Short mmCIF file of C-alpha atoms and ligand atoms in Angstrom, two decimals:
data_model
loop_
_atom_site.label_atom_id
_atom_site.label_comp_id
_atom_site.label_asym_id
_atom_site.label_seq_id
_atom_site.Cartn_x
_atom_site.Cartn_y
_atom_site.Cartn_z
CA MET A 1 37.45 -23.10 15.67
CA SER A 2 37.38 -19.36 16.27
CA VAL A 3 34.76 -17.79 18.50
CA CYS A 4 33.16 -16.24 15.42
CA GLN A 5 32.66 -19.67 13.82
CA SER A 6 30.43 -20.60 16.74
CA CYS A 7 28.64 -17.26 16.76
CA GLY A 8 27.55 -15.38 13.63
CA ALA A 9 25.47 -12.92 15.65
CA CYS A 10 26.72 -9.87 13.74
CA CYS A 11 25.63 -11.47 10.45
CA ALA A 12 22.15 -11.81 11.96
CA SER A 13 21.84 -8.39 13.59
CA PHE A 14 22.84 -5.51 11.37
CA ARG A 15 22.28 -4.09 7.92
CA VAL A 16 25.27 -4.73 5.70
CA ASP A 17 25.61 -1.92 3.17
CA PHE A 18 28.49 -1.27 0.80
CA HIS A 19 29.41 0.27 -2.52
CA PRO A 20 28.44 -1.65 -5.67
CA ALA A 21 32.08 -1.52 -6.77
CA GLU A 22 32.63 -4.41 -4.31
CA LEU A 23 30.25 -6.61 -6.27
CA ALA A 24 31.71 -9.42 -8.38
CA GLY A 25 33.46 -7.87 -11.35
CA GLY A 26 33.58 -4.45 -9.68
CA ALA A 27 36.68 -2.29 -9.45
CA TYR A 28 36.95 -2.74 -5.67
CA ALA A 29 35.84 -6.34 -5.37
CA TRP A 30 37.68 -8.37 -2.71
CA GLY A 31 38.63 -11.72 -4.17
CA GLU A 32 35.76 -12.77 -6.39
CA GLY A 33 33.54 -10.07 -4.93
CA VAL A 34 29.97 -10.32 -3.72
CA PRO A 35 27.55 -12.03 -6.14
CA ALA A 36 25.04 -9.37 -7.16
CA GLU A 37 22.13 -11.76 -6.68
CA LEU A 38 22.90 -11.88 -2.95
CA THR A 39 22.30 -8.14 -2.67
CA VAL A 40 19.52 -5.63 -3.11
CA PRO A 41 20.08 -2.16 -4.57
CA VAL A 42 19.43 0.71 -2.14
CA THR A 43 20.75 3.76 -3.98
CA PRO A 44 23.05 4.08 -7.01
CA ALA A 45 25.95 4.13 -4.52
CA ILE A 46 24.73 1.51 -2.02
CA VAL A 47 23.84 -2.16 -2.19
CA ARG A 48 22.77 -4.23 0.80
CA MET A 49 23.33 -7.86 1.63
CA ARG A 50 20.03 -9.60 1.08
CA GLY A 51 18.32 -10.54 4.33
CA THR A 52 20.05 -7.97 6.51
CA ASP A 53 17.22 -5.44 6.43
CA GLY A 54 14.33 -6.80 8.43
CA ALA A 55 12.89 -7.28 11.88
CA ALA A 56 14.85 -10.53 12.15
CA PRO A 57 17.89 -9.85 10.00
CA ARG A 58 20.05 -12.64 8.70
CA CYS A 59 22.48 -12.31 5.85
CA VAL A 60 21.64 -14.65 2.99
CA ALA A 61 25.32 -15.61 2.76
CA LEU A 62 25.41 -16.97 6.30
CA ALA A 63 25.26 -20.77 6.57
CA GLY A 64 24.68 -22.72 9.74
CA GLU A 65 23.05 -22.01 13.06
CA VAL A 66 23.76 -18.76 14.90
CA GLY A 67 25.38 -19.45 18.27
CA VAL A 68 26.30 -22.99 17.31
CA ALA A 69 28.30 -23.28 14.08
CA VAL A 70 28.28 -20.86 11.17
CA ASN A 71 30.27 -19.83 8.16
CA CYS A 72 30.15 -17.10 5.57
CA THR A 73 29.65 -18.75 2.19
CA ILE A 74 31.35 -15.82 0.41
CA TYR A 75 34.13 -15.31 2.96
CA ASP A 76 36.94 -14.55 0.51
CA GLY A 77 34.80 -12.03 -1.31
CA ARG A 78 32.84 -10.60 1.62
CA PRO A 79 32.33 -6.83 1.57
CA SER A 80 34.28 -4.23 3.54
CA PRO A 81 31.84 -3.80 6.48
CA CYS A 82 32.30 -7.49 7.25
CA ARG A 83 36.07 -7.20 6.90
CA GLU A 84 36.18 -4.29 9.33
CA PHE A 85 34.01 -5.95 11.96
CA ASP A 86 35.54 -8.14 14.64
CA THR A 87 35.28 -9.05 18.29
CA GLU A 88 36.94 -5.75 19.29
CA HIS A 89 34.00 -3.84 17.87
CA ALA A 90 31.55 -2.48 20.46
CA ALA A 91 28.69 -3.74 18.33
CA CYS A 92 29.96 -7.32 18.71
CA ALA A 93 28.66 -7.48 22.28
CA ARG A 94 25.37 -5.90 21.21
CA ALA A 95 24.92 -8.44 18.46
CA ARG A 96 25.68 -11.34 20.78
CA GLN A 97 23.27 -10.02 23.38
CA ARG A 98 20.62 -9.58 20.72
CA CYS A 99 21.01 -13.23 19.76
CA GLY A 100 20.94 -14.42 23.36
CA LEU A 101 24.66 -15.17 23.56
CA PRO A 102 26.84 -14.24 26.55
CA PRO A 103 29.46 -11.50 26.25
CA LEU A 104 32.86 -12.83 25.24
CA SER A 105 34.45 -11.37 28.36
CA ALA A 106 32.09 -13.18 30.72
CA PRO A 107 33.82 -15.44 33.20
CA PRO A 108 32.96 -19.12 32.91
CA ALA A 109 29.87 -20.05 34.84
CA SER A 110 30.72 -21.65 38.17
CA GLY A 111 29.19 -24.80 39.53
S1 SF4 B 1 29.15 -10.98 16.92
FE1 SF4 B 1 31.32 -10.87 17.53
S2 SF4 B 1 31.88 -12.97 18.15
FE2 SF4 B 1 29.97 -13.08 16.95
S3 SF4 B 1 30.64 -13.51 14.85
FE3 SF4 B 1 30.41 -11.28 15.06
S4 SF4 B 1 32.46 -10.53 15.63
FE4 SF4 B 1 32.43 -12.75 15.97
S1 SF4 B 2 28.64 -11.46 3.88
FE1 SF4 B 2 29.37 -13.07 5.23
S2 SF4 B 2 30.45 -12.00 6.91
FE2 SF4 B 2 29.13 -10.49 5.84
S3 SF4 B 2 27.19 -10.44 6.98
FE3 SF4 B 2 26.98 -11.93 5.29
S4 SF4 B 2 27.52 -13.93 6.20
FE4 SF4 B 2 28.30 -12.31 7.56
#
């Protein structure tokens, strides 16, 4: 299991905005694309993953428990911001901290 499969903090921390062309049936859809009903329109050129814009964001496509075991239910068709984000991203540590998870580089606790 990858570290991300026991985390999910970034899916529960940030707005996830992308171009509607990545929606299912769109010209730039990855795989089957993002089902439109999982998004909300923001502008004619921006849609947002439902649930990611709030005081306690959580993407509607995220299944499981953050910090324990999670998976993206639309993984093959997830939008470009999710594809570009990984553990090398500076915002990864911020997301983990926000969700009460230790930084990935932390040494194992002694004792
Ligand atoms: S916050 Fe970092 S470790 Fe957690 S799921 Fe996102 S990329 Fe993976
Ligand atoms: S679409 Fe998937 S990878 Fe992207 S924020 Fe939602 S649950 Fe996370």
